[in-house]
Every structure is written in structure tokens, then in C-alpha cells.
Amino acid sequence: MRWTKHGDGTRGYHHGNLKEALMRAALELIREKGPAGFTFAEAARWAGVSPAAPYRHFRDRDELLASVALQGFERFAAMLTTAWNGGRPTPRQAFDQLGKAYLAFARTEPAYYSAMFEAGIPLHNNPELLAASERAFAVLRDATEALIAGMPAGKRPPVLMMALHIWALSHGIASLFGRGDAARRALPMSPEELLEAGVLLYLQGLGVAKN
Amino acid sequence: MRWTKHGDGTRGYHHGNLKEALMRAALELIREKGPAGFTFAEAARWAGVSPAAPYRHFRDRDELLASVALQGFERFAAMLTTAWNGGRPTPRQAFDQLGKAYLAFARTEPAYYSAMFEAGIPLHNNPELLAASERAFAVLRDATEALIAGMPAGKRPPVLMMALHIWALSHGIASLFGRGDAARRALPMSPEELLEAGVLLYLQGLGVAKN
DNA sequence: TGTACATCAGTGAACGCGCGTTCACTGATGTAC
DNA sequence: TGTACATCAGTGAACGCGCGTTCACTGATGTAC
């Protein structure tokens, strides 16, 4: 943050926070028109700078898009962590909160969500993005681990398998029915109810749905 | 199909099957560069016609993309129907085949899959596309219904709920781990194994995993 | 504290390019009689 | 069966436009002394 903002709302020669502004512009444009729906020039116009300015911060459009996805994974991880809340009041209840947070993110941040999961950004050759994506998944995996720890010794499933099942179910429901944009499919129940029932049945399948 | 193809491989003034050729071109380009990765002009070039020719068959790029998605849903429904095979040899076994077919489609036809589920085509003002999408889901719902019919009377879940759970789980696994393109995430097991285990646990949760 | 200088971040003009779209046209096909 | 005509499907040239990208530049900021 530079201190070039003037009292009257204008800015000086330097924008001060152009990188962040470009990412916000991209998000807004993605929300309106999908991950393909923005250009470098348009993002610059949105941020109120000349078309050459973005090149000081991003090599090209793809790098801007990847930065948005990266920030999305970071916020996603933070939101999931908050929802899990260290497994309080009980791991079982916190686990449901985690699921709700997953759906809430997809609904309230469709632009991040689509940059993260649908923009087709290759993860191999982008270690930073892959790591951020794994940090988000780690929240879910750790929560699953905590939940499993409370199960009877003979009935504990493999952590990774269970975490992947929960992730896939949440992701499927969010993608198909819980999106915040026009591609959402209608459903005779809320995505939250559908997910909660699915998780409940899954846990019953493991033989541990009681607590 | 017109009979204007010449023996030497050239074609006459009329292409004969341009609409289909443009859709194949779009598919190929989507596969290479994602749903946003093709232009009307490029598809025309691929099909070997002038840039004005596509306008005889599609109003614009979006209409071409929607046609591809429509055809995708039709093929998807056909593939699922074949896999279900009327519930033979047993509904339980046929159900696993259905799941495998879902994953197989996502892997072998990533271009269709992404046009159908990730291109952000709004369904609400495209009744034809919506109907095709529902025909595909109906295959899964009918299969679920047949599977439920074999369950003990007291343990039958609501058909729609169960079908949606299975759909979401399959779709989540396919989208995250089973795609045929560069955005696939690595996994220490096959998507098929993961889905099969998930369905098994889910059915156990319903209390009916035996047959 | 003041000054000189280096560095940084954005300007604005320019360019070539491919896209979307329109248009009058024309070659090929289908059909009425 | 032949002929005239209507219709269809693709041509190719043209246009305006916005994009991506480069460039020498310049205003603002940071820092050494």
C-alpha cells in the first residue's frame, strides 16, 4: 500500500495497489462472463490504468488467472478452517459445518470457484498453485482424521479414502446444484440438505453415525 | 450426407455435412484449449470452409457450443444406458457398470464433458439442452429406482435423493480426478476404485449392501 | 535536513493481427410440369 | 425424360473493432550521503 491516494478520491501517477486491483477486476469479469470472459485489456480498463500497465505485474492473462485461482484456494482454506473451528463443539457437528462452508464458498464466490476448478489451469507445472490447492484439501483431510479418531478402533476407515469421498461428494453437489451463477441446476431441496444427508448415510455405511 | 464427394478426395461446392463438421472441429479445439479455446472463424478453417459458411448453420459461437453440449448429453445418455444394460446381470452389478461408464465418459470425452458441465451455458433459457441433460440423469434415476426395488420394504430411500447422491459423487470424482485433460489431480488409487468404494459405503449406510 | 540519483510503476501512442459479421454473388441440388 | 426455375449452401472480399504487445517516456518514490 502506497500513500498516494488523495483526499478527493483521485490517485497520483502510481496506482499503489494495481496487482490487487487487477485481480479484483478479473474476478468481477469472471463472475459476469465465466473464466474465459475477460481480457487483459479489459481488466486494465476496469482498474483504470493503461493497457500496458498490467505487464508490470503479470506476464500474461494466464498468469493473472492463475493468481486469482491461487488467492481463491487460500481464502477457501481459511474459510474451511474457520468452519471446522478445531472440531468444536464436537467433531461430528464441526464436520457438518465444514460441508456447509464448502457449499457456501461455491455459492458466494462462484468466480473464485470457477477459476480454481473449471478454468482448466494445469496444476503440474504450477507448484505454487498445486501447493495451495493441497493446503485447502489438507483442512478437510485433517478434519476427517479427527473425526475418525473418535470412531471405535475396529471401524476406522483409511483417512485419505474417506476425505476424498467427502471432497468429491461436496464438490459434485456444489458444481451441479450449488453454484452461484447461471449454470446452476434446479433441485427440490437445498444443496446443504442433500450434502448433510449424503454424509450421514456415508457415515452410517462406516458403521459410526451415532455421535 | 450428400453425394458430392469426389473420388480424388476433393469436395464439390457444397460441403454436404458442414454442421456436423463444425461440431467436430469445435470438439477438437475444446479438447486442445478448453471450452473457451475456439472461435467461429477457427472452426470454419478446420472444416475447410470460408468464415461466412458457419452462419448458415449456427447463429453464433454460443449456439455452436450449445449444440456440442446437446450432442454430448445424448451420447452420454446412450453410453449410460448401454452400461446399465437393463439391470443385467444383477441391478447391483449393473449399477457399478453405470458408475464406471460415467467415469469413462469424462475420461475419454473431456471435450464433451467440459462443454456439458463447465462451459457455463445457462440451462434455464435453453429448454432443449435442459431436456437432454435430464434424459441423461433419467438413466441414472431409473437405474437407482430398479436397485431400490430390490431392497427390503422398510429400507427403501427416496429415489431422487439417492440418485442425486450417486450423481454428485460420480461427478465430483470425475471432475476432480478422472478428467482426460491437464487439469486432472493426481490420486493414489484409480477413480473407479474410489467411486466403487464410495457407492459401497453409501449402500451400506442404507443398510442394503449385501446383494 | 537537503540534495542527487536510481529505481519503480504507470503512460500513451503505435503496430499488426485475427475475429465477427455483412454482402452480393454463384455453383449445386431439388422439383414442377 | 427434359427443361425451367426456385431454393439451398458456400464464396470471397470487405469492414470496423478490440486485443496483445512493444516502446521510449515520465512522474513518483526510496535512499545514500
Short mmCIF file of N, CA and C in Angstrom, two decimals, chain B residues 2-113:
data_model
loop_
_atom_site.label_atom_id
_atom_site.label_comp_id
_atom_site.label_asym_id
_atom_site.label_seq_id
_atom_site.Cartn_x
_atom_site.Cartn_y
_atom_site.Cartn_z
N ARG B 2 -24.58 -35.77 -48.43
CA ARG B 2 -24.78 -35.59 -49.87
C ARG B 2 -23.71 -36.38 -50.61
N TRP B 3 -23.96 -36.54 -51.90
CA TRP B 3 -23.03 -37.39 -52.68
C TRP B 3 -22.11 -36.55 -53.54
N THR B 4 -21.62 -35.50 -52.92
CA THR B 4 -20.78 -34.59 -53.69
C THR B 4 -19.29 -34.87 -53.53
N LYS B 5 -18.95 -35.83 -52.68
CA LYS B 5 -17.54 -36.16 -52.53
C LYS B 5 -17.00 -36.73 -53.84
N HIS B 6 -15.88 -36.24 -54.25
CA HIS B 6 -15.27 -36.75 -55.47
C HIS B 6 -14.34 -37.90 -55.13
N GLY B 7 -14.06 -38.69 -56.12
CA GLY B 7 -13.18 -39.83 -55.90
C GLY B 7 -11.79 -39.43 -55.44
N ASP B 8 -11.34 -38.28 -55.87
CA ASP B 8 -9.98 -37.87 -55.53
C ASP B 8 -9.87 -37.21 -54.15
N GLY B 9 -10.97 -37.22 -53.39
CA GLY B 9 -10.91 -36.68 -52.04
C GLY B 9 -11.30 -35.21 -51.94
N THR B 10 -11.36 -34.52 -53.07
CA THR B 10 -11.84 -33.14 -53.02
C THR B 10 -13.35 -33.16 -52.84
N ARG B 11 -13.88 -31.99 -52.56
CA ARG B 11 -15.33 -31.94 -52.47
C ARG B 11 -15.84 -30.90 -53.45
N GLY B 12 -17.10 -30.97 -53.73
CA GLY B 12 -17.69 -30.00 -54.64
C GLY B 12 -17.98 -28.70 -53.93
N TYR B 13 -18.75 -27.90 -54.55
CA TYR B 13 -19.08 -26.60 -53.99
C TYR B 13 -19.76 -26.74 -52.63
N HIS B 14 -20.61 -27.74 -52.53
CA HIS B 14 -21.31 -27.96 -51.27
C HIS B 14 -20.54 -28.92 -50.38
N HIS B 15 -20.44 -28.56 -49.13
CA HIS B 15 -19.69 -29.39 -48.20
C HIS B 15 -20.40 -30.71 -47.94
N GLY B 16 -21.73 -30.62 -47.77
CA GLY B 16 -22.50 -31.83 -47.60
C GLY B 16 -22.90 -32.09 -46.16
N ASN B 17 -21.97 -31.84 -45.24
CA ASN B 17 -22.27 -32.13 -43.84
C ASN B 17 -21.56 -31.14 -42.93
N LEU B 18 -21.69 -29.89 -43.29
CA LEU B 18 -20.91 -28.86 -42.61
C LEU B 18 -21.25 -28.72 -41.14
N LYS B 19 -22.53 -28.85 -40.84
CA LYS B 19 -22.95 -28.69 -39.44
C LYS B 19 -22.19 -29.67 -38.54
N GLU B 20 -22.21 -30.92 -38.95
CA GLU B 20 -21.51 -31.95 -38.18
C GLU B 20 -20.00 -31.67 -38.16
N ALA B 21 -19.47 -31.24 -39.29
CA ALA B 21 -18.03 -30.98 -39.36
C ALA B 21 -17.63 -29.84 -38.43
N LEU B 22 -18.48 -28.83 -38.30
CA LEU B 22 -18.17 -27.71 -37.42
C LEU B 22 -18.20 -28.15 -35.96
N MET B 23 -19.13 -29.04 -35.65
CA MET B 23 -19.18 -29.53 -34.27
C MET B 23 -17.95 -30.38 -33.96
N ARG B 24 -17.53 -31.16 -34.93
CA ARG B 24 -16.31 -31.95 -34.69
C ARG B 24 -15.10 -31.04 -34.52
N ALA B 25 -15.06 -29.98 -35.33
CA ALA B 25 -13.96 -29.02 -35.21
C ALA B 25 -13.98 -28.37 -33.83
N ALA B 26 -15.16 -27.96 -33.38
CA ALA B 26 -15.28 -27.33 -32.06
C ALA B 26 -14.81 -28.29 -30.97
N LEU B 27 -15.21 -29.53 -31.06
CA LEU B 27 -14.80 -30.55 -30.09
C LEU B 27 -13.28 -30.67 -30.02
N GLU B 28 -12.70 -30.75 -31.19
CA GLU B 28 -11.25 -30.89 -31.27
C GLU B 28 -10.56 -29.70 -30.63
N LEU B 29 -11.07 -28.50 -30.91
CA LEU B 29 -10.47 -27.28 -30.37
C LEU B 29 -10.70 -27.16 -28.87
N ILE B 30 -11.88 -27.58 -28.41
CA ILE B 30 -12.15 -27.59 -26.96
C ILE B 30 -11.18 -28.53 -26.27
N ARG B 31 -10.96 -29.67 -26.89
CA ARG B 31 -10.05 -30.64 -26.28
C ARG B 31 -8.65 -30.06 -26.13
N GLU B 32 -8.24 -29.31 -27.15
CA GLU B 32 -6.90 -28.74 -27.10
C GLU B 32 -6.79 -27.55 -26.15
N LYS B 33 -7.84 -26.72 -26.14
CA LYS B 33 -7.66 -25.46 -25.43
C LYS B 33 -8.79 -25.08 -24.49
N GLY B 34 -9.66 -26.02 -24.15
CA GLY B 34 -10.75 -25.70 -23.24
C GLY B 34 -11.94 -25.10 -23.96
N PRO B 35 -13.06 -25.00 -23.26
CA PRO B 35 -14.32 -24.57 -23.87
C PRO B 35 -14.23 -23.15 -24.42
N ALA B 36 -13.28 -22.38 -23.91
CA ALA B 36 -13.15 -21.01 -24.40
C ALA B 36 -12.17 -20.95 -25.57
N GLY B 37 -11.55 -22.08 -25.85
CA GLY B 37 -10.44 -22.06 -26.76
C GLY B 37 -10.76 -22.21 -28.23
N PHE B 38 -11.92 -21.83 -28.64
CA PHE B 38 -12.12 -21.85 -30.08
C PHE B 38 -12.96 -20.66 -30.52
N THR B 39 -12.76 -20.29 -31.77
CA THR B 39 -13.53 -19.19 -32.33
C THR B 39 -14.32 -19.73 -33.52
N PHE B 40 -15.32 -18.98 -33.89
CA PHE B 40 -16.13 -19.33 -35.04
C PHE B 40 -15.25 -19.46 -36.29
N ALA B 41 -14.38 -18.51 -36.44
CA ALA B 41 -13.52 -18.49 -37.62
C ALA B 41 -12.60 -19.70 -37.66
N GLU B 42 -12.10 -20.07 -36.47
CA GLU B 42 -11.18 -21.19 -36.40
C GLU B 42 -11.89 -22.51 -36.74
N ALA B 43 -13.10 -22.64 -36.24
CA ALA B 43 -13.86 -23.85 -36.55
C ALA B 43 -14.11 -23.95 -38.05
N ALA B 44 -14.40 -22.82 -38.68
CA ALA B 44 -14.61 -22.80 -40.12
C ALA B 44 -13.35 -23.23 -40.86
N ARG B 45 -12.23 -22.69 -40.43
CA ARG B 45 -10.96 -23.04 -41.05
C ARG B 45 -10.70 -24.54 -40.94
N TRP B 46 -10.98 -25.07 -39.75
CA TRP B 46 -10.81 -26.50 -39.52
C TRP B 46 -11.66 -27.34 -40.46
N ALA B 47 -12.86 -26.85 -40.70
CA ALA B 47 -13.77 -27.61 -41.55
C ALA B 47 -13.48 -27.35 -43.02
N GLY B 48 -12.59 -26.44 -43.29
CA GLY B 48 -12.19 -26.16 -44.66
C GLY B 48 -13.17 -25.31 -45.45
N VAL B 49 -13.89 -24.46 -44.77
CA VAL B 49 -14.84 -23.59 -45.47
C VAL B 49 -14.54 -22.13 -45.16
N SER B 50 -15.20 -21.24 -45.86
CA SER B 50 -14.95 -19.82 -45.65
C SER B 50 -15.55 -19.37 -44.31
N PRO B 51 -15.03 -18.26 -43.77
CA PRO B 51 -15.51 -17.82 -42.45
C PRO B 51 -16.99 -17.47 -42.40
N ALA B 52 -17.60 -17.28 -43.54
CA ALA B 52 -19.03 -16.93 -43.55
C ALA B 52 -19.92 -18.16 -43.52
N ALA B 53 -19.36 -19.29 -43.89
CA ALA B 53 -20.18 -20.50 -44.03
C ALA B 53 -20.90 -20.94 -42.75
N PRO B 54 -20.24 -20.88 -41.59
CA PRO B 54 -20.92 -21.35 -40.37
C PRO B 54 -22.25 -20.65 -40.09
N TYR B 55 -22.39 -19.43 -40.59
CA TYR B 55 -23.62 -18.68 -40.31
C TYR B 55 -24.85 -19.31 -40.94
N ARG B 56 -24.64 -20.20 -41.89
CA ARG B 56 -25.77 -20.94 -42.46
C ARG B 56 -26.33 -21.95 -41.47
N HIS B 57 -25.54 -22.29 -40.44
CA HIS B 57 -25.95 -23.40 -39.55
C HIS B 57 -26.09 -22.99 -38.09
N PHE B 58 -25.35 -21.96 -37.69
CA PHE B 58 -25.42 -21.52 -36.30
C PHE B 58 -25.47 -20.01 -36.24
N ARG B 59 -26.31 -19.50 -35.36
CA ARG B 59 -26.43 -18.06 -35.22
C ARG B 59 -25.11 -17.44 -34.78
N ASP B 60 -24.49 -18.08 -33.82
CA ASP B 60 -23.20 -17.59 -33.34
C ASP B 60 -22.44 -18.69 -32.62
N ARG B 61 -21.31 -18.31 -32.09
CA ARG B 61 -20.44 -19.25 -31.39
C ARG B 61 -21.14 -19.99 -30.26
N ASP B 62 -21.94 -19.25 -29.50
CA ASP B 62 -22.64 -19.86 -28.36
C ASP B 62 -23.59 -20.96 -28.80
N GLU B 63 -24.22 -20.73 -29.94
CA GLU B 63 -25.16 -21.73 -30.42
C GLU B 63 -24.42 -23.00 -30.84
N LEU B 64 -23.26 -22.81 -31.43
CA LEU B 64 -22.43 -23.97 -31.78
C LEU B 64 -22.01 -24.73 -30.52
N LEU B 65 -21.58 -23.99 -29.52
CA LEU B 65 -21.15 -24.61 -28.27
C LEU B 65 -22.31 -25.37 -27.61
N ALA B 66 -23.48 -24.76 -27.63
CA ALA B 66 -24.66 -25.42 -27.04
C ALA B 66 -25.01 -26.69 -27.81
N SER B 67 -24.83 -26.67 -29.12
CA SER B 67 -25.10 -27.87 -29.92
C SER B 67 -24.14 -28.99 -29.56
N VAL B 68 -22.90 -28.63 -29.32
CA VAL B 68 -21.93 -29.63 -28.91
C VAL B 68 -22.34 -30.23 -27.56
N ALA B 69 -22.73 -29.37 -26.63
CA ALA B 69 -23.16 -29.85 -25.32
C ALA B 69 -24.37 -30.77 -25.45
N LEU B 70 -25.30 -30.36 -26.31
CA LEU B 70 -26.50 -31.17 -26.53
C LEU B 70 -26.14 -32.56 -27.05
N GLN B 71 -25.30 -32.59 -28.04
CA GLN B 71 -24.87 -33.88 -28.58
C GLN B 71 -24.13 -34.69 -27.51
N GLY B 72 -23.38 -33.99 -26.68
CA GLY B 72 -22.68 -34.65 -25.60
C GLY B 72 -23.65 -35.34 -24.64
N PHE B 73 -24.69 -34.65 -24.26
CA PHE B 73 -25.68 -35.25 -23.35
C PHE B 73 -26.35 -36.46 -23.99
N GLU B 74 -26.59 -36.37 -25.28
CA GLU B 74 -27.23 -37.50 -25.95
C GLU B 74 -26.31 -38.73 -25.95
N ARG B 75 -25.06 -38.50 -26.26
CA ARG B 75 -24.12 -39.63 -26.27
C ARG B 75 -23.89 -40.17 -24.86
N PHE B 76 -23.87 -39.24 -23.91
CA PHE B 76 -23.69 -39.62 -22.52
C PHE B 76 -24.84 -40.53 -22.08
N ALA B 77 -26.05 -40.11 -22.40
CA ALA B 77 -27.24 -40.91 -22.04
C ALA B 77 -27.17 -42.29 -22.69
N ALA B 78 -26.75 -42.32 -23.95
CA ALA B 78 -26.67 -43.60 -24.66
C ALA B 78 -25.63 -44.50 -24.03
N MET B 79 -24.50 -43.92 -23.66
CA MET B 79 -23.43 -44.70 -23.05
C MET B 79 -23.86 -45.26 -21.69
N LEU B 80 -24.55 -44.43 -20.92
CA LEU B 80 -25.02 -44.88 -19.61
C LEU B 80 -26.06 -45.99 -19.76
N THR B 81 -26.92 -45.82 -20.74
CA THR B 81 -27.96 -46.84 -20.98
C THR B 81 -27.33 -48.19 -21.33
N THR B 82 -26.34 -48.13 -22.21
CA THR B 82 -25.64 -49.36 -22.57
C THR B 82 -24.99 -50.01 -21.35
N ALA B 83 -24.36 -49.20 -20.52
CA ALA B 83 -23.66 -49.73 -19.35
C ALA B 83 -24.65 -50.36 -18.36
N TRP B 84 -25.76 -49.73 -18.18
CA TRP B 84 -26.78 -50.24 -17.24
C TRP B 84 -27.35 -51.56 -17.76
N ASN B 85 -27.53 -51.61 -19.06
CA ASN B 85 -27.92 -52.86 -19.72
C ASN B 85 -29.17 -53.49 -19.10
N GLY B 86 -30.13 -52.64 -18.80
CA GLY B 86 -31.39 -53.15 -18.27
C GLY B 86 -31.27 -53.80 -16.90
N GLY B 87 -30.16 -53.51 -16.21
CA GLY B 87 -30.02 -54.07 -14.86
C GLY B 87 -29.45 -55.48 -14.84
N ARG B 88 -28.88 -55.91 -15.94
CA ARG B 88 -28.31 -57.26 -16.00
C ARG B 88 -26.81 -57.24 -15.77
N PRO B 89 -26.21 -58.25 -15.23
CA PRO B 89 -26.85 -59.49 -14.74
C PRO B 89 -27.66 -59.26 -13.46
N THR B 90 -27.16 -58.43 -12.56
CA THR B 90 -27.98 -58.05 -11.40
C THR B 90 -27.97 -56.54 -11.31
N PRO B 91 -29.01 -55.96 -10.73
CA PRO B 91 -29.03 -54.50 -10.59
C PRO B 91 -27.78 -53.97 -9.88
N ARG B 92 -27.34 -54.69 -8.87
CA ARG B 92 -26.17 -54.23 -8.12
C ARG B 92 -24.92 -54.17 -9.00
N GLN B 93 -24.72 -55.21 -9.80
CA GLN B 93 -23.56 -55.22 -10.68
C GLN B 93 -23.69 -54.20 -11.80
N ALA B 94 -24.90 -54.12 -12.34
CA ALA B 94 -25.13 -53.15 -13.41
C ALA B 94 -24.92 -51.72 -12.91
N PHE B 95 -25.23 -51.51 -11.64
CA PHE B 95 -25.07 -50.18 -11.05
C PHE B 95 -23.60 -49.77 -11.02
N ASP B 96 -22.75 -50.72 -10.71
CA ASP B 96 -21.31 -50.44 -10.75
C ASP B 96 -20.83 -50.16 -12.17
N GLN B 97 -21.40 -50.88 -13.11
CA GLN B 97 -21.04 -50.62 -14.50
C GLN B 97 -21.43 -49.21 -14.92
N LEU B 98 -22.57 -48.78 -14.41
CA LEU B 98 -23.05 -47.43 -14.70
C LEU B 98 -22.05 -46.39 -14.19
N GLY B 99 -21.60 -46.60 -12.98
CA GLY B 99 -20.60 -45.68 -12.41
C GLY B 99 -19.32 -45.65 -13.22
N LYS B 100 -18.89 -46.82 -13.63
CA LYS B 100 -17.68 -46.91 -14.45
C LYS B 100 -17.86 -46.17 -15.77
N ALA B 101 -19.06 -46.28 -16.32
CA ALA B 101 -19.34 -45.61 -17.59
C ALA B 101 -19.30 -44.09 -17.43
N TYR B 102 -19.81 -43.63 -16.30
CA TYR B 102 -19.77 -42.19 -16.03
C TYR B 102 -18.31 -41.70 -16.07
N LEU B 103 -17.47 -42.41 -15.35
CA LEU B 103 -16.06 -42.02 -15.31
C LEU B 103 -15.39 -42.17 -16.68
N ALA B 104 -15.76 -43.23 -17.37
CA ALA B 104 -15.16 -43.47 -18.68
C ALA B 104 -15.50 -42.34 -19.65
N PHE B 105 -16.73 -41.86 -19.57
CA PHE B 105 -17.12 -40.76 -20.46
C PHE B 105 -16.29 -39.51 -20.17
N ALA B 106 -16.16 -39.18 -18.90
CA ALA B 106 -15.38 -37.99 -18.53
C ALA B 106 -13.93 -38.11 -18.99
N ARG B 107 -13.41 -39.33 -18.94
CA ARG B 107 -12.02 -39.51 -19.32
C ARG B 107 -11.81 -39.53 -20.83
N THR B 108 -12.68 -40.25 -21.52
CA THR B 108 -12.45 -40.40 -22.95
C THR B 108 -13.03 -39.25 -23.76
N GLU B 109 -13.97 -38.52 -23.18
CA GLU B 109 -14.57 -37.40 -23.91
C GLU B 109 -14.50 -36.10 -23.11
N PRO B 110 -13.28 -35.70 -22.75
CA PRO B 110 -13.18 -34.49 -21.92
C PRO B 110 -13.77 -33.25 -22.57
N ALA B 111 -13.74 -33.23 -23.90
CA ALA B 111 -14.27 -32.05 -24.59
C ALA B 111 -15.79 -31.98 -24.44
N TYR B 112 -16.45 -33.07 -24.68
CA TYR B 112 -17.90 -33.11 -24.43
C TYR B 112 -18.18 -32.77 -22.98
N TYR B 113 -17.45 -33.44 -22.11
CA TYR B 113 -17.71 -33.27 -20.68
C TYR B 113 -17.59 -31.81 -20.27
#
